[in-house]
Coordinates of C-alpha atoms in Angstrom, one line a residue:
E163 CA 111.2 -39.5 70.6
T164 CA 112.7 -40.0 67.1
N165 CA 116.1 -38.9 65.6
Q166 CA 113.7 -36.8 63.3
G167 CA 112.0 -34.9 66.2
T168 CA 109.0 -35.6 69.0
V169 CA 105.5 -37.4 68.1
R170 CA 103.6 -37.8 71.2
I171 CA 100.4 -40.3 70.1
E172 CA 97.1 -40.8 72.2
L173 CA 96.2 -44.4 73.1
W174 CA 92.5 -45.2 73.2
A175 CA 92.9 -47.9 75.9
D176 CA 88.4 -47.9 75.9
K177 CA 88.6 -48.5 72.0
A178 CA 90.8 -51.4 71.6
P179 CA 91.9 -52.4 75.4
I180 CA 94.6 -55.6 74.4
T181 CA 96.1 -53.4 71.7
V182 CA 96.6 -50.9 74.0
A183 CA 98.1 -52.6 76.7
N184 CA 100.5 -54.6 74.3
F185 CA 101.6 -51.7 73.0
L186 CA 102.5 -50.0 76.9
R187 CA 103.9 -53.5 77.7
Y188 CA 106.7 -53.1 75.0
T189 CA 106.9 -49.2 76.1
E190 CA 107.1 -50.0 80.0
A191 CA 109.9 -52.5 79.1
G192 CA 112.0 -50.1 76.7
F193 CA 111.8 -52.5 74.1
Y194 CA 111.0 -49.7 70.9
N195 CA 114.3 -47.4 72.6
G196 CA 116.6 -47.9 69.7
L197 CA 114.7 -49.5 67.0
V198 CA 113.5 -47.6 63.8
F199 CA 111.1 -46.8 60.9
H200 CA 111.9 -49.9 58.7
R201 CA 109.3 -49.1 56.4
V202 CA 108.5 -46.0 55.1
I203 CA 105.9 -45.6 51.8
P204 CA 104.9 -41.7 51.4
G205 CA 101.3 -41.7 50.7
F206 CA 100.4 -44.7 52.8
M207 CA 102.5 -45.3 56.0
I208 CA 105.7 -45.7 58.3
Q209 CA 106.2 -48.4 59.7
G210 CA 108.3 -49.6 63.2
G211 CA 108.3 -51.4 66.1
G212 CA 110.5 -54.7 65.1
F213 CA 113.6 -54.0 63.3
N214 CA 117.0 -52.5 65.0
P215 CA 119.0 -50.5 62.5
A216 CA 121.5 -52.8 61.3
M217 CA 117.6 -54.8 60.5
V218 CA 117.9 -57.7 62.6
Q219 CA 114.1 -58.2 63.9
S220 CA 113.8 -58.1 67.8
S221 CA 111.7 -60.5 69.8
A222 CA 108.8 -60.0 70.7
F223 CA 105.9 -61.0 73.7
E224 CA 103.4 -63.3 72.1
P225 CA 100.9 -62.1 69.4
I226 CA 97.6 -60.7 70.4
K227 CA 93.8 -60.6 69.4
N228 CA 92.6 -58.5 66.7
E229 CA 90.9 -55.9 67.8
A230 CA 89.8 -54.3 64.3
T231 CA 86.4 -53.2 64.5
A232 CA 84.1 -51.3 61.9
E233 CA 84.1 -48.2 64.4
L234 CA 88.0 -47.5 64.3
K235 CA 88.8 -46.3 60.8
N236 CA 92.7 -46.0 59.8
V237 CA 92.8 -43.0 58.5
R238 CA 95.2 -40.1 58.4
G239 CA 97.5 -40.0 61.6
T240 CA 95.8 -42.9 63.5
L241 CA 98.0 -45.6 65.1
A242 CA 97.4 -49.8 64.1
M243 CA 98.9 -52.6 64.5
A244 CA 100.9 -54.4 61.9
R245 CA 100.4 -58.1 61.6
T246 CA 100.8 -61.1 58.9
Q247 CA 98.1 -62.7 57.3
V248 CA 96.8 -64.2 60.3
V249 CA 94.3 -62.1 61.9
D250 CA 95.4 -62.5 65.3
S251 CA 99.5 -62.3 64.6
A252 CA 100.1 -58.7 66.1
S253 CA 102.5 -58.7 68.1
S254 CA 105.4 -55.1 68.5
Q255 CA 105.2 -53.6 65.2
F256 CA 103.0 -50.7 64.5
F257 CA 102.0 -48.0 62.0
I258 CA 101.2 -44.4 61.5
N259 CA 98.9 -44.3 58.6
L260 CA 100.0 -41.3 56.1
A261 CA 96.8 -40.9 54.6
D262 CA 92.6 -42.9 55.0
N263 CA 93.4 -46.2 53.9
V264 CA 90.3 -47.5 54.3
F265 CA 91.7 -50.5 52.9
L266 CA 92.7 -51.4 55.8
D267 CA 89.7 -51.3 58.0
H268 CA 87.8 -54.2 59.7
T269 CA 85.0 -55.2 56.9
D270 CA 84.2 -58.7 57.5
E271 CA 85.0 -61.8 59.5
T272 CA 87.5 -63.5 57.0
A273 CA 91.3 -63.0 57.2
R274 CA 91.4 -60.3 54.3
G275 CA 88.5 -58.5 55.4
F276 CA 89.2 -58.7 58.8
G277 CA 91.4 -55.1 58.9
Y278 CA 94.2 -54.0 61.4
A279 CA 93.7 -52.9 64.5
V280 CA 93.8 -49.5 65.4
F281 CA 94.5 -48.1 68.6
G282 CA 95.3 -44.6 69.3
E283 CA 96.4 -41.4 66.9
V284 CA 99.0 -38.6 66.6
I285 CA 98.3 -35.5 68.5
E286 CA 101.6 -33.9 68.3
G287 CA 104.2 -33.6 65.8
M288 CA 102.2 -34.8 62.0
D289 CA 104.9 -32.7 60.5
I290 CA 107.6 -34.8 62.1
V291 CA 105.8 -38.0 60.8
D292 CA 105.2 -36.3 57.2
Q293 CA 109.2 -35.4 57.3
I294 CA 109.9 -39.2 57.7
A295 CA 107.6 -40.2 55.2
T296 CA 110.2 -38.2 52.9
V297 CA 113.0 -39.9 53.6
A298 CA 115.0 -42.1 50.2
T299 CA 114.7 -45.6 50.8
G300 CA 115.6 -48.9 49.4
N301 CA 116.5 -52.0 49.8
A302 CA 117.7 -54.2 53.0
Q303 CA 118.3 -57.6 54.2
G304 CA 115.5 -58.5 52.2
H305 CA 112.9 -55.9 53.1
Q306 CA 111.5 -52.9 50.8
N307 CA 110.8 -49.4 51.6
V308 CA 113.8 -49.5 54.2
P309 CA 115.1 -45.9 54.9
L310 CA 118.3 -45.4 53.7
E311 CA 119.6 -43.2 56.7
P312 CA 118.2 -45.3 59.6
V313 CA 115.0 -43.5 61.3
I314 CA 115.3 -44.1 64.9
I315 CA 113.0 -44.6 67.7
T316 CA 115.3 -42.9 70.2
T317 CA 113.2 -43.1 73.7
M318 CA 109.5 -44.3 73.7
R319 CA 107.7 -43.6 77.1
R320 CA 104.3 -43.1 78.8
E321 CA 103.7 -39.5 79.9

């Protein structure tokens, strides 16, 4: 549940078991409740799961192994884990692809080519995701593309 509407996702535990278990760990701990989508780039993706509305970063569990594979593609509507330049650095932050972002796919074992682990897809509410992508953004607390009015994850729960 977001303050913009409901988005339902299906997780792919059979294709990305470590990533799904990590995401569910955060979900079941209530970690995502009250956090925001802090990075919104139309035509690219919306990212959340790491900051509260004041843009204070929430502490996370330890990083996980990156399960990006050539089989799992960063196509429109899929969820993937955000990470730093370090391949195995994903923790709580995730993004929803607004387009087919092939440049984020796994191509090789280098840090640049390893890619971003896809672990599920939006099965209901892509219109809400697209609506979020249209919000006005600016700079906040040293971050770019931050919604001027917070887009809040009010509740994330497992069905």
